[in-house]
CSV table of C-alpha atoms in Angstrom, one decimal:
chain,number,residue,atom,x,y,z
A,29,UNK,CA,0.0,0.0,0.0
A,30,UNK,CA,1.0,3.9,-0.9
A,31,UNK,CA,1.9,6.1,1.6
A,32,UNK,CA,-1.1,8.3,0.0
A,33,UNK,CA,-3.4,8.1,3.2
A,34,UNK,CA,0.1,8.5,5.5
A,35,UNK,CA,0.2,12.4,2.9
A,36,UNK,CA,-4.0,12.8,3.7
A,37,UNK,CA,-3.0,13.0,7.2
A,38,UNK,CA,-0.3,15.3,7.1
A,39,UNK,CA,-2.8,17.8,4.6
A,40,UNK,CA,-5.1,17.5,7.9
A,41,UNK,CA,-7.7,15.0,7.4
A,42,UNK,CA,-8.0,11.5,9.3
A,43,UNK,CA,-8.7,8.6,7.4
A,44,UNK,CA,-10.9,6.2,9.2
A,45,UNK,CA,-12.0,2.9,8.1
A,46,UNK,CA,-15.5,2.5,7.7
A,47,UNK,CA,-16.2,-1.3,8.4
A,48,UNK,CA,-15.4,-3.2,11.3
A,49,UNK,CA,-15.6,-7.1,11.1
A,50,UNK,CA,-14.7,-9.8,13.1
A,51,UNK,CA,-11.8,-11.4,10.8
A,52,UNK,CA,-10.1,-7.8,10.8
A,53,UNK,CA,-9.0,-8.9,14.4
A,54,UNK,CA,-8.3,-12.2,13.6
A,55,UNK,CA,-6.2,-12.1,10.0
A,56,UNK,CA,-4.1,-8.9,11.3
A,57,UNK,CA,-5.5,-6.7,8.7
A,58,UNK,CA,-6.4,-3.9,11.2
A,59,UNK,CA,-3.3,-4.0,12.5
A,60,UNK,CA,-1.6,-3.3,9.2
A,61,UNK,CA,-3.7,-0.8,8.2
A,62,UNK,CA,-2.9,1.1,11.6
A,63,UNK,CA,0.6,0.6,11.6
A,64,UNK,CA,1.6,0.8,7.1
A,65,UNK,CA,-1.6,2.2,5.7
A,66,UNK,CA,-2.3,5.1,7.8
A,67,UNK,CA,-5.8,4.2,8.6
A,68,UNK,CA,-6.3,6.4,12.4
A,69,UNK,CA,-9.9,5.8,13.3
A,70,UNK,CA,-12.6,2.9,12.7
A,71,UNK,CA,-16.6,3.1,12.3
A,72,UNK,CA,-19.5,0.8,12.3
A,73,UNK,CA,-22.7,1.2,11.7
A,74,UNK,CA,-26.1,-1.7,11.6
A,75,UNK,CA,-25.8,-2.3,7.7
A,76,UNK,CA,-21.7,-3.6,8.4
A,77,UNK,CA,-22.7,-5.4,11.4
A,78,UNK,CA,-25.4,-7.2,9.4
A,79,UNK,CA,-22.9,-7.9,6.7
A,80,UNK,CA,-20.4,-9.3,8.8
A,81,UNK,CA,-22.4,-11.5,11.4
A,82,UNK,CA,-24.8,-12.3,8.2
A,83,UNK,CA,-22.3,-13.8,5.5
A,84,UNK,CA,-19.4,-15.4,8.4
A,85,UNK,CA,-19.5,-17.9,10.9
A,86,UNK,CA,-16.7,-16.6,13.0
A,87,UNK,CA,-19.9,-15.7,14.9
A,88,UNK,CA,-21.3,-19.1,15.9
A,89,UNK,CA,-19.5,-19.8,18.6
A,90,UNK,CA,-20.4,-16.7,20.2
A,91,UNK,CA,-24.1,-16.8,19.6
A,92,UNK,CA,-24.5,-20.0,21.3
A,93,UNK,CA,-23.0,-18.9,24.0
A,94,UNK,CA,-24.7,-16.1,24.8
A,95,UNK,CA,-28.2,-18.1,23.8
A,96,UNK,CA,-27.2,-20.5,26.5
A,97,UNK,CA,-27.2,-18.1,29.0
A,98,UNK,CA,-30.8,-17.2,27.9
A,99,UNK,CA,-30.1,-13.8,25.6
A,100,UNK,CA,-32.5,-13.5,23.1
A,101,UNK,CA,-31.7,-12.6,19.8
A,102,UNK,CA,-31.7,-8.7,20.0
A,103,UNK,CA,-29.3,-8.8,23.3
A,104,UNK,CA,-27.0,-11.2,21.5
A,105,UNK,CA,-26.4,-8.9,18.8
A,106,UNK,CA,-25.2,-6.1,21.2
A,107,UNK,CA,-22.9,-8.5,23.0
A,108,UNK,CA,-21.6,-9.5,19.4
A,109,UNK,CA,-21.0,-5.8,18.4
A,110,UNK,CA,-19.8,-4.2,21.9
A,111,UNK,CA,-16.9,-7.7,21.7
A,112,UNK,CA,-16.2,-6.2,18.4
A,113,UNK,CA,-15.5,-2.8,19.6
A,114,UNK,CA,-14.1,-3.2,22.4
A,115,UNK,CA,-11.6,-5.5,20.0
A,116,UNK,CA,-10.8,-2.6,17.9
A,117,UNK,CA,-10.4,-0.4,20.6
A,118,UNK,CA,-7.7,-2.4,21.7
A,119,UNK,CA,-6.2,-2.2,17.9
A,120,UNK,CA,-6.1,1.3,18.3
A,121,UNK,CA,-5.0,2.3,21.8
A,122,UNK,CA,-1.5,2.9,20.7
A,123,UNK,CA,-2.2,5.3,18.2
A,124,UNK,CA,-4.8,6.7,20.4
A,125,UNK,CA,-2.5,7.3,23.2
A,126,UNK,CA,0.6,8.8,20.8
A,127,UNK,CA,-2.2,11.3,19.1
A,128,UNK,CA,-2.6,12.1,22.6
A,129,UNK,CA,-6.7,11.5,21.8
A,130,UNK,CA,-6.7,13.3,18.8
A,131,UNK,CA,-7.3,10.2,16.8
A,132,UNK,CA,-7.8,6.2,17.3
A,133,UNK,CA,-11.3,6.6,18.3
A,134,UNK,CA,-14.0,3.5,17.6
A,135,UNK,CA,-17.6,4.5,16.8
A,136,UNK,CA,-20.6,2.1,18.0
A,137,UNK,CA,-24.3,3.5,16.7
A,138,UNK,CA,-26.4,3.8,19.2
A,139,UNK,CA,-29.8,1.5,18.2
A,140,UNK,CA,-31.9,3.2,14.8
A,141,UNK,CA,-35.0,2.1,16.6
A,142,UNK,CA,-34.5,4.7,18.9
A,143,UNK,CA,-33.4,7.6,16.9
A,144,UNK,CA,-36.5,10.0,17.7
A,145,UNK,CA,-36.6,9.0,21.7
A,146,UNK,CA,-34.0,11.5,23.4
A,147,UNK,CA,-34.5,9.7,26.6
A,148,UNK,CA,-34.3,6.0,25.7
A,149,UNK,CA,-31.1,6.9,23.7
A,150,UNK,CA,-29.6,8.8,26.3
A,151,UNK,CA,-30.0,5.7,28.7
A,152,UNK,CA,-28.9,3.0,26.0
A,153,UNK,CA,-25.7,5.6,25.2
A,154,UNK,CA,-24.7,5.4,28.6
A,155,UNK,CA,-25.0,2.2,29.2
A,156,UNK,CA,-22.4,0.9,26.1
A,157,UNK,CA,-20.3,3.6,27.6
A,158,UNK,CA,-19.8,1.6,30.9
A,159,UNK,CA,-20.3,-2.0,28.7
A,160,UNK,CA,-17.5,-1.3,26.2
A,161,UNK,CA,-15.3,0.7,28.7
A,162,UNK,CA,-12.9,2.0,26.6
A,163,UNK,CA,-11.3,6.0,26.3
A,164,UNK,CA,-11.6,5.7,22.8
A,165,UNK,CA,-15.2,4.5,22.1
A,166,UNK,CA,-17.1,7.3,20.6
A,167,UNK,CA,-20.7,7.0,20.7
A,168,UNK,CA,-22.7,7.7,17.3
A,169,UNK,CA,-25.7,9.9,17.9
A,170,UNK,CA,-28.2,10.7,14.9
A,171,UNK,CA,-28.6,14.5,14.2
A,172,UNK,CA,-32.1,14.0,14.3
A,173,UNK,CA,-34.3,16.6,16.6
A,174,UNK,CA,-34.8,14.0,19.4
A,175,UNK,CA,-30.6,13.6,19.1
A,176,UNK,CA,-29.4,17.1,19.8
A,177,UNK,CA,-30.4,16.8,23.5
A,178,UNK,CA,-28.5,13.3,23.5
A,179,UNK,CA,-25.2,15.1,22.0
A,180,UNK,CA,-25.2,18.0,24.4
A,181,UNK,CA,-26.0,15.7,27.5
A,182,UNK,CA,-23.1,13.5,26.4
A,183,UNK,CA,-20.6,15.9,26.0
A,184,UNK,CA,-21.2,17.8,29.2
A,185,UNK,CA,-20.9,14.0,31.1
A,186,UNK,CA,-17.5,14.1,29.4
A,187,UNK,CA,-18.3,11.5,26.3
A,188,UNK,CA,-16.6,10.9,23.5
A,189,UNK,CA,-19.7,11.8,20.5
A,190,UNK,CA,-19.8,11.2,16.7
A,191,UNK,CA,-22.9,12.6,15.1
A,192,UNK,CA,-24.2,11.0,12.5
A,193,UNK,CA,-26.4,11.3,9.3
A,194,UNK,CA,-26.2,14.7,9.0
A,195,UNK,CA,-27.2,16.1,5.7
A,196,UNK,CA,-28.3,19.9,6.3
A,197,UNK,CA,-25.9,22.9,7.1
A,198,UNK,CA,-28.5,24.0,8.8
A,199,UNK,CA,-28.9,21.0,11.1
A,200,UNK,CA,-24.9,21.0,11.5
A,201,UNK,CA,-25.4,24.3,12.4
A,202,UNK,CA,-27.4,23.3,15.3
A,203,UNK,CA,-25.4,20.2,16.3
A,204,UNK,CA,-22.0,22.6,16.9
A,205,UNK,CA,-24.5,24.6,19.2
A,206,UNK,CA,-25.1,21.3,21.4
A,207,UNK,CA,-21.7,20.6,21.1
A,208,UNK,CA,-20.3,23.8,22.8
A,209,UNK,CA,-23.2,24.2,25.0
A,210,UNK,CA,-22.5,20.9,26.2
A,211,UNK,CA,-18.8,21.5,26.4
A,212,UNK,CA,-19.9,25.2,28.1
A,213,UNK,CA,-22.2,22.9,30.8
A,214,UNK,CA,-18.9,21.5,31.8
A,215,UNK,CA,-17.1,24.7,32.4
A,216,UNK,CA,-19.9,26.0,34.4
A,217,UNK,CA,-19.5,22.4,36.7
A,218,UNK,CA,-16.0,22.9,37.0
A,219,UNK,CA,-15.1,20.3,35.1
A,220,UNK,CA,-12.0,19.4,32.7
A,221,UNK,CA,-12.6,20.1,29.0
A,222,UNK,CA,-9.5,18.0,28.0
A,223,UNK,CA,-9.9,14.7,26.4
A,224,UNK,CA,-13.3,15.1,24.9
A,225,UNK,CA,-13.4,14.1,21.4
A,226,UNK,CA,-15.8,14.5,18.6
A,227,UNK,CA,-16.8,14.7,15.0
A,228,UNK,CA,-19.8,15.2,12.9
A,229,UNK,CA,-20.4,13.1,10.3
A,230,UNK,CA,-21.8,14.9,7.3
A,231,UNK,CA,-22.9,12.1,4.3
A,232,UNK,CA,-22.0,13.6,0.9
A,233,UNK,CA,-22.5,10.6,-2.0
A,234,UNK,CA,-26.0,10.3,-1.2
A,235,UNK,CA,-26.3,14.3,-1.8
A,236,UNK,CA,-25.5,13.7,-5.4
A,237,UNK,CA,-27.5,10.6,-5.7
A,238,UNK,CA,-30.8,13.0,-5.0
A,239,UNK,CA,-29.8,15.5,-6.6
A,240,UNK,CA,-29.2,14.4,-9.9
A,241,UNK,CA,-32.0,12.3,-10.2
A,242,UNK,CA,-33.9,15.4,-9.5
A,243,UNK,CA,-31.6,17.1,-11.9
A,244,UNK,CA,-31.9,14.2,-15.0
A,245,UNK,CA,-35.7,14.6,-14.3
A,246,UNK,CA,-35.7,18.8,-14.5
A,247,UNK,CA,-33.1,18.6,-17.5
A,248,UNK,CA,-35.1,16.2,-19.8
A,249,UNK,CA,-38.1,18.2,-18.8
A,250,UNK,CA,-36.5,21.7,-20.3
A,251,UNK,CA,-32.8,21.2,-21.7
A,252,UNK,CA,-32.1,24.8,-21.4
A,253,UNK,CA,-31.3,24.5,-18.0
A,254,UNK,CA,-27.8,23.0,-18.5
A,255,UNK,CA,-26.7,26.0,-20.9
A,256,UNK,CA,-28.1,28.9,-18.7
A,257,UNK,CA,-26.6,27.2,-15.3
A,258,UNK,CA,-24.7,24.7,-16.1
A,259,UNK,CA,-24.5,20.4,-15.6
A,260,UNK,CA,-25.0,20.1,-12.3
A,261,UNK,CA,-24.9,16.6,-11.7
A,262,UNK,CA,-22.2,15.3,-9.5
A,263,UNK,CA,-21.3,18.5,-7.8
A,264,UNK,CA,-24.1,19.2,-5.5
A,265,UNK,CA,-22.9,16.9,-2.4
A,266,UNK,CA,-19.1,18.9,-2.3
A,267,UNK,CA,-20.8,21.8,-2.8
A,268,UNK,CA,-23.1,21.2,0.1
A,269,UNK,CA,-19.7,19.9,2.1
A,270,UNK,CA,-17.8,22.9,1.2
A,271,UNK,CA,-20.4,24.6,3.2
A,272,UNK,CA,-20.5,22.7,6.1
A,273,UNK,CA,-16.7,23.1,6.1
A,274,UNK,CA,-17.3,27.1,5.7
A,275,UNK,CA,-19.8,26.7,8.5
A,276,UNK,CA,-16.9,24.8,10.6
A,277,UNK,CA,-14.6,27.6,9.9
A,278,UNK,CA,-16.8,30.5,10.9
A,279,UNK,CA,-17.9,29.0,14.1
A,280,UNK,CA,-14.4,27.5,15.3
A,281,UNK,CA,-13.0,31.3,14.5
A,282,UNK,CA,-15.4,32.6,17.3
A,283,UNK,CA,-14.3,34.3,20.9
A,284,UNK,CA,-17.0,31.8,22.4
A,285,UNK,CA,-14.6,28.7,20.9
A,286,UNK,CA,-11.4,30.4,21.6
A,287,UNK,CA,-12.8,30.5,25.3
A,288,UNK,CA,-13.5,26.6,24.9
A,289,UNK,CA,-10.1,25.9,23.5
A,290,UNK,CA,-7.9,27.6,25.8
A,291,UNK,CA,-9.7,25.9,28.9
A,292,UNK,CA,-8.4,22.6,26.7
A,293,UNK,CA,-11.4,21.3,24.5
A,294,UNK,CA,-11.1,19.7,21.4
A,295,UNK,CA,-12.6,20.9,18.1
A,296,UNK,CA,-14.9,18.9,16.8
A,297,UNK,CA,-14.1,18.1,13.6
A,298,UNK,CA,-16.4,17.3,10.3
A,299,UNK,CA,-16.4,14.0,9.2
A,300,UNK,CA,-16.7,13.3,5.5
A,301,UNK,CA,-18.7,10.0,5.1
A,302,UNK,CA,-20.6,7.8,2.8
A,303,UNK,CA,-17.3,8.5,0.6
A,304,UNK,CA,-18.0,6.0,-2.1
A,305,UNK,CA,-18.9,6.8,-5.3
A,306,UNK,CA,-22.3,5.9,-6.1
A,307,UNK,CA,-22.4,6.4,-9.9
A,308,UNK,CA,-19.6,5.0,-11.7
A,309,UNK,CA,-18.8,8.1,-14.2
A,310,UNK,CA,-17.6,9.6,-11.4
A,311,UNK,CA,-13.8,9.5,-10.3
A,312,UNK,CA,-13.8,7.0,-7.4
A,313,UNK,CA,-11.8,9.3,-4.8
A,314,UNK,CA,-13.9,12.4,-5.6
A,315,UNK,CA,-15.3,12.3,-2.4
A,316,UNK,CA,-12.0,12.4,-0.9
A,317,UNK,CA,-9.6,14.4,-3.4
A,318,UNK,CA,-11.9,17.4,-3.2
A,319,UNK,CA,-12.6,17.7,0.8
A,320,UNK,CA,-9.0,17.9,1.9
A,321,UNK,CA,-8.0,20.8,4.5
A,322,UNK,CA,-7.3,21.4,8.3
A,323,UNK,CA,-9.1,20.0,10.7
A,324,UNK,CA,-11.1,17.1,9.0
A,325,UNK,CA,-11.9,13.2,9.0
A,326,UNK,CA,-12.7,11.2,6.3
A,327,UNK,CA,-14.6,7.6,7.2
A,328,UNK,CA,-14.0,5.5,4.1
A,329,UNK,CA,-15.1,1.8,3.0
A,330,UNK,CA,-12.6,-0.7,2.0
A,331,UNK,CA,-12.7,0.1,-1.8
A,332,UNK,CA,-12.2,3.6,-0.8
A,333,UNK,CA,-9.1,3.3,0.9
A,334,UNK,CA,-7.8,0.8,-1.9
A,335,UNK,CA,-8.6,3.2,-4.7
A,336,UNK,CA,-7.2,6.4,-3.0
A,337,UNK,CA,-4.3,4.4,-1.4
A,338,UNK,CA,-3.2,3.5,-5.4
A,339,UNK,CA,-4.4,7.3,-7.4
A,340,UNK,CA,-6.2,9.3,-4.7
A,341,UNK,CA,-4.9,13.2,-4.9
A,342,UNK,CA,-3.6,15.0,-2.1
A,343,UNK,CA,-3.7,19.0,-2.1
A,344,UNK,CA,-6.1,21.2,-0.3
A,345,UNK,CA,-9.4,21.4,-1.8
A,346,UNK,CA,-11.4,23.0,0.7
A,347,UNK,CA,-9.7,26.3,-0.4
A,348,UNK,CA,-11.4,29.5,-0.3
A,349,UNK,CA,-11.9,29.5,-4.0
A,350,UNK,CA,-13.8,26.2,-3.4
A,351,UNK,CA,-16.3,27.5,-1.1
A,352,UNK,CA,-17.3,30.8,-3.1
A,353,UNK,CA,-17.8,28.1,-6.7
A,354,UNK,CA,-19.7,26.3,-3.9
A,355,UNK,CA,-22.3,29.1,-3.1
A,356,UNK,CA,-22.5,29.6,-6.9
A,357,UNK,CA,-23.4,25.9,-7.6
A,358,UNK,CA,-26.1,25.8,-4.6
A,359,UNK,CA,-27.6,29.5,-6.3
A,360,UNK,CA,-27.7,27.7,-9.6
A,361,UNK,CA,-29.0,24.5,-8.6
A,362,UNK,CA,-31.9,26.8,-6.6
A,363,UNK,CA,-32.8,29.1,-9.7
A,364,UNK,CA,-32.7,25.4,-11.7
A,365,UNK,CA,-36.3,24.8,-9.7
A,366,UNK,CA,-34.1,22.5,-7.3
A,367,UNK,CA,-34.7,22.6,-3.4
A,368,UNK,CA,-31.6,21.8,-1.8
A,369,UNK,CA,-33.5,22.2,2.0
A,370,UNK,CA,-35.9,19.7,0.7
A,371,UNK,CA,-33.1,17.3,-0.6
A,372,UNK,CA,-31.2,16.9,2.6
A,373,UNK,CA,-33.6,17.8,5.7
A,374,UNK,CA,-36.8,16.2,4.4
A,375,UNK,CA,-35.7,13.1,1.9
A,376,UNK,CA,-32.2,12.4,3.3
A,377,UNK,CA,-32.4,12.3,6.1
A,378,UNK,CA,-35.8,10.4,6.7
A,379,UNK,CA,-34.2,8.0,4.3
A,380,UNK,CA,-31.1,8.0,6.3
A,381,UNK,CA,-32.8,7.1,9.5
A,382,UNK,CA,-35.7,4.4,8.0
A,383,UNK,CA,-32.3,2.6,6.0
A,384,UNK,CA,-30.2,2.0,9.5
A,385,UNK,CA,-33.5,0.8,11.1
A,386,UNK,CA,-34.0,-1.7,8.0
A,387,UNK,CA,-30.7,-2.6,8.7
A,388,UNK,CA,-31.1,-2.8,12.6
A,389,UNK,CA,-34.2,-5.4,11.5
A,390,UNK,CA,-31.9,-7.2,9.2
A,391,UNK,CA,-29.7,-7.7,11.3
A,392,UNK,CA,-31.9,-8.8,14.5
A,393,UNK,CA,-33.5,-11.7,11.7
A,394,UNK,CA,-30.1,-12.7,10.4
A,395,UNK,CA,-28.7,-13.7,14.1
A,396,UNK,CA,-32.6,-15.3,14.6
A,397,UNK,CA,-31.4,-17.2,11.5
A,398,UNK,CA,-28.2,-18.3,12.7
A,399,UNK,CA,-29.4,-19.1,16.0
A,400,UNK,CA,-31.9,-21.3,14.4
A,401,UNK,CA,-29.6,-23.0,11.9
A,402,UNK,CA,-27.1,-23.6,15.0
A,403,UNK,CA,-29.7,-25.2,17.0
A,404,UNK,CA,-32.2,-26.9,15.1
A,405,UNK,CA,-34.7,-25.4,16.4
């Protein structure tokens, strides 16, 4: 493997592997990708938890186990993914310590069922923060209404917090205000800011995939679009990053974060995922060649990492210049008839939260199914 994710680092973004499966421990692959291929963070989510209990046996042993103690299905699976965790925790204290917490964090999701309950999510949070007991576990949040509360609680009790699914500017907007209230709830307890970290997960692929099928729609409709604004399609979803990151900027350049920072906290930093490319005209790293600058994460899946390990580009993208095209894209995808509010608060992320509870479900049947197969019953 390249040193290209080792360069990614040093232009300020974190790569992070987005999968985490059982064999990873087992084969020594994690540990490579730690220690040679410059991987410095891990998350999970239901859909790669399904995948990997779903299509591996490394499980078996495990589920009968647990069933023999009397777990039904649904408690087995979180004793199969908090074992996982916990396991790639472990991979990544080292580097975790040496960043001195900047990096080596683990994310578990917290369960999709429960995305719109701020108070059963708050207790289920806490309670895999005691389970996995680990300084690097980083609980995943959705940015859903019922999940702000749940971020700022967290952080003022001094967890580590990755917020998910967030599609909006607008709602990342609001989750950096629960993120420094939370952080301000601490200051105001006398308590230690240091050692606090925490990103925000802002999915971009799926920002083009609406898009231009909204786009291929408006454009066969009245083809005059494309010459009076431009083609659109697949530029939307950095667009709508480059914002975010804009957004980033703006507040971490405030005296209310300079405060923050000099009493020791961390910045939270935006986290780039869903970073593979959906449609296959595309360039296969665009979702990570063109969100490079200070201060950022990028979660990536396996065929990710492989194609931007061999002929990803490293050079800052998240410019200035990027950010002003950026606001000209958004204005002409508005006057194109487009609604960009309606495309990431209303479709995207309904979407994002009904396709982690399908995979929750999946995943609850496919151990039912194992456990079935295992014991004949």
């Amino acid at each position: 493997m390249s040193n290209l994710l080792l360069e990614l680092n040093k232009a300020g973004v974190s790569p992070w592997l987005d999968n985490l499966k059982r064999e990873m421990f087992h084969d020594g692959s994690l540990a490579k990708l730690i220690a040679e291929g410059g991987v410095r963070g891990q998350t999970s989510n239901p859909s790669i938890f399904q995948s990997a209990i779903a299509k591996s046996d490394i499980y078996d042993e495990d589920i009968l186990a647990w069933a023999e103690k009397g777990l039904a299905p649904e408690a087995i699976v979180w004793e199969l993914m908090i074992a996982d965790v916990q396991s790639a925790c472990d991979a990544f204290k080292e580097l975790f310590e040496k960043s001195n917490g900047a990096d080596g964090f683990v994310s578990l999701e917290l369960n999709p069922m429960l995305a719109h309950d701020t108070a059963a999510s708050l207790r289920q949070a806490q309670e895999l923060v005691k389970k996995v007991a680990r300084p690097n576990l980083m609980i995943k949040v959705p940015a859903t209404v019922e999940g702000l509360p749940v971020v700022e609680e967290l952080i003022a009790q001094g967890v580590n917090v990755n917020v998910t699914l967030l599609f909006s500017v607008k709602r990342y907007g609001e989750v950096i205000e629960a993120w420094m209230r939370g952080l301000e709830r601490r200051v105001a307890n006398n308590l230690p800011l240091e050692g606090i970290g925490s990103v925000a997960s802002f999915f971009v692929s799926r920002v083009d995939t609406e898009a231009d099928k909204r786009l291929d729609k408006a454009y066969a409709a009245d083809p005059s679009l494309k010459e009076k604004y431009g083609d659109l399609r697949g530029k939307l979803a950095v667009a709508n990053a480059c914002l975010a990151y804009e957004l980033f900027l703006q507040k971490t350049g405030t005296e209310r974060w300079q405060k923050l920072a000099a009493l020791g906290a961390s910045v939270q930093r935006p986290l780039w995922a869903s970073t593979s490319t959906k449609n296959p005209a595309y360039k296969d790293t665009l979702y990570v060649d063109d969100l490079i600058g200070p201060n950022c994460v990028n979660t990536m899946p396996d065929n990710t990492v492989v194609a931007f390990s061999d002929h990803g580009t490293v050079k800052e993208t998240l410019t200035p210049e990027a950010i002003a095209e950026s606001h000209k894209l958004l204005e002409a995808f508005a006057k194109s008839g487009q609604d960009m509010v309606d495309v990431t608060d209303n479709v995207l992320m309904t979407e994002g939260v009904d396709k982690f509870a399908v995979a929750y479900t999946q995943l609850l049947e496919a151990v039912t199914a194992k456990l079935a197969k295992l014991t004949g019953k």
